[in-house]
Amino acid sequence: MAFEATKFNKAKCKVLHVGQGDLQYQYRPGDEGIESSPAEKDLGVLVDEKLDKSQQCAFAAQKANCILGCITRSVTSRLREVILLLYSALQRHGPVGAGPEEEGHKNDQKEHLSYEERLRELGLFSLEKERLRGDLIAAFQYLKGAYKKDGDRLFNRACSDRTRGNGFKLKEGRFRLDIRKKFCTMRAVRHWNRLQPTVVDAPSLEVFKAGWGFGKPDLVEDVPAHGREVGLNGL
């Protein structure tokens, strides 16, 4: 049976050179080379050649402020309940905006009210708590959930005879570069080790989420509630 295969489209491909030791090779699938790019988007996140996502943070903050501007121009009501409902529906707070990987690009802007006070008034979680929640859910999926077969390559079990705490402790790895510290496999370990045994031994992801919710204040008391924010004070 004869069929015509789709031709390789070089115009839709870009090369992103990553790392200080990269030799900047030019890839040539044929006679013409593939163009290099200083930044590319993968899974909705814009990443540059230094693995720096500050452009993604700026884009997410700009998008959020644009949505707030549209609400301001289109809605006459300034009731907190109305604005909060509209904003929560149109712009997801947390990981999709300036996501969990943006820990290295937090801005502590304070105008009229501090970020903590704004969150408290609106009943929203801080980005740090959203990131922590996402990290722990990902860790559970790789250690005991849907991606368990790949978990052994990402996390290492800690050998300990201590009976205090949960019995599924992880080993905290060492890193030479600061960027490695921001990987989920590094930053989630300390918080995972502090989980209660009943939470770690949850039979399913839904049970894990519910159990972690009860112990959340103890977990995040040392996590400052500040991050890249949008102009909520202007509403």
XYZ file of C-alpha atoms in Angstrom, residues 19-206:
188
model
C 24.376 25.409 28.740
C 27.741 27.107 29.002
C 29.561 24.207 27.358
C 27.369 24.101 24.272
C 29.480 24.201 21.093
C 26.793 25.961 19.032
C 26.619 23.274 16.383
C 24.413 23.939 13.377
C 22.059 21.092 12.576
C 21.556 20.291 8.903
C 18.888 17.715 8.021
C 19.789 17.969 4.338
C 21.368 20.899 2.539
C 19.884 23.711 4.632
C 20.572 24.275 8.316
C 17.989 24.791 11.047
C 17.923 28.286 12.514
C 18.916 28.898 16.121
C 16.581 30.669 18.522
C 17.367 32.536 21.774
C 14.081 31.395 23.363
C 11.384 28.846 22.611
C 8.036 27.885 24.115
C 7.523 24.335 25.363
C 4.335 23.133 27.082
C 3.168 26.732 27.193
C 6.276 28.030 28.982
C 8.790 30.340 27.296
C 12.376 29.264 28.075
C 15.588 30.909 26.899
C 19.079 29.495 26.325
C 20.014 30.078 29.993
C 16.914 28.201 31.203
C 15.710 31.553 32.471
C 11.933 31.976 32.494
C 11.783 35.676 33.339
C 10.208 36.363 29.935
C 7.426 33.917 30.813
C 6.878 35.718 34.128
C 6.641 39.089 32.410
C 4.254 37.704 29.789
C 2.012 36.098 32.419
C 1.897 39.274 34.521
C 1.127 41.365 31.424
C -1.690 39.009 30.454
C -3.169 39.123 33.961
C -3.059 42.920 34.044
C -4.722 43.067 30.613
C -7.574 40.933 31.934
C -7.917 43.231 34.935
C -8.006 46.191 32.558
C -10.788 44.582 30.527
C -12.784 43.943 33.700
C -12.284 47.546 34.831
C -13.511 48.950 31.511
C -16.380 46.502 31.009
C -17.867 46.067 34.485
C -19.342 48.968 36.434
C -19.581 47.112 39.729
C -16.587 47.339 42.057
C -17.859 44.888 44.634
C -15.152 42.549 45.809
C -17.314 39.473 45.243
C -17.952 40.444 41.604
C -14.332 41.298 40.743
C -12.960 38.191 42.459
C -15.412 35.909 40.669
C -14.642 37.417 37.251
C -10.880 37.427 37.720
C -10.798 33.856 39.056
C -12.818 32.679 36.054
C -10.782 34.532 33.414
C -7.259 34.257 34.819
C -6.139 31.220 36.737
C -4.207 32.182 39.840
C -0.830 30.516 40.335
C 0.859 27.816 38.209
C -0.520 28.720 34.778
C 0.349 32.371 35.195
C 3.813 32.751 36.616
C 4.132 29.082 37.292
C 5.769 26.890 39.904
C 9.092 27.084 38.109
C 9.267 30.870 38.505
C 10.582 30.855 42.055
C 13.729 32.667 40.997
C 11.829 35.614 39.507
C 9.572 36.830 42.301
C 8.935 40.539 42.692
C 7.976 41.913 46.080
C 5.940 44.918 44.978
C 3.912 46.752 47.601
C 1.495 49.519 46.738
C -1.151 50.681 49.230
C -1.645 47.121 50.526
C 0.990 44.451 50.812
C 0.615 41.310 48.736
C -0.145 39.287 51.870
C -2.933 41.694 52.846
C -4.435 41.587 49.345
C -4.513 37.799 49.396
C -6.052 37.788 52.859
C -8.729 40.268 51.822
C -9.588 38.329 48.654
C -9.350 34.863 50.175
C -6.700 33.666 47.685
C -3.639 31.506 48.192
C -0.193 32.913 47.598
C 1.799 31.701 44.590
C 4.213 29.956 46.976
C 1.419 27.840 48.419
C 0.173 27.051 44.913
C 3.694 26.025 43.903
C 4.108 23.888 47.005
C 0.796 22.160 46.377
C 1.779 21.436 42.767
C 5.211 20.134 43.805
C 3.769 17.726 46.366
C 1.128 16.446 43.950
C 3.823 15.831 41.319
C 6.009 14.065 43.900
C 3.122 11.807 44.925
C 2.403 10.918 41.303
C 6.026 9.906 40.702
C 6.459 8.075 44.000
C 3.123 6.338 44.436
C 0.786 7.410 41.669
C 0.395 7.249 37.906
C 4.091 7.831 37.099
C 5.545 5.503 39.712
C 7.688 3.617 37.200
C 9.689 6.798 36.525
C 9.896 7.901 40.156
C 13.023 5.895 40.986
C 15.002 7.889 38.437
C 13.914 11.232 39.881
C 13.796 10.665 43.646
C 15.996 8.642 46.009
C 14.670 7.004 49.164
C 16.519 7.910 52.353
C 17.786 5.088 54.549
C 16.767 5.886 58.118
C 15.848 3.939 61.253
C 14.023 6.872 62.805
C 10.433 6.125 63.710
C 9.398 9.760 63.945
C 7.677 11.242 60.907
C 6.542 9.402 57.794
C 8.221 6.193 56.711
C 8.760 7.302 53.127
C 11.551 9.816 53.520
C 13.439 11.104 50.480
C 17.132 11.848 50.254
C 18.014 15.496 49.743
C 20.414 15.762 46.818
C 23.340 18.101 46.405
C 23.631 20.632 43.622
C 26.436 22.800 42.313
C 24.441 25.375 40.369
C 21.699 27.520 41.840
C 19.375 26.696 38.939
C 19.377 23.034 40.005
C 17.966 24.048 43.383
C 14.802 25.275 41.681
C 13.989 21.914 40.062
C 10.858 20.240 41.418
C 12.833 17.113 42.307
C 14.978 19.233 44.634
C 12.612 21.745 46.151
C 9.838 19.234 46.922
C 11.973 16.847 48.995
C 12.126 18.856 52.225
C 8.379 19.475 52.241
C 7.616 15.844 51.379
C 9.696 14.644 54.330
C 7.610 16.828 56.646
C 4.301 15.277 55.612
C 2.367 13.229 58.126
C 2.434 9.414 57.705
C -1.317 9.293 57.056
C -0.885 11.702 54.138
C 2.113 9.936 52.579
C 0.383 6.546 52.814
C -2.733 7.801 51.012
C -4.115 5.131 48.636
C -5.009 7.623 45.896
C -4.253 11.129 44.699
C -7.636 12.449 45.818
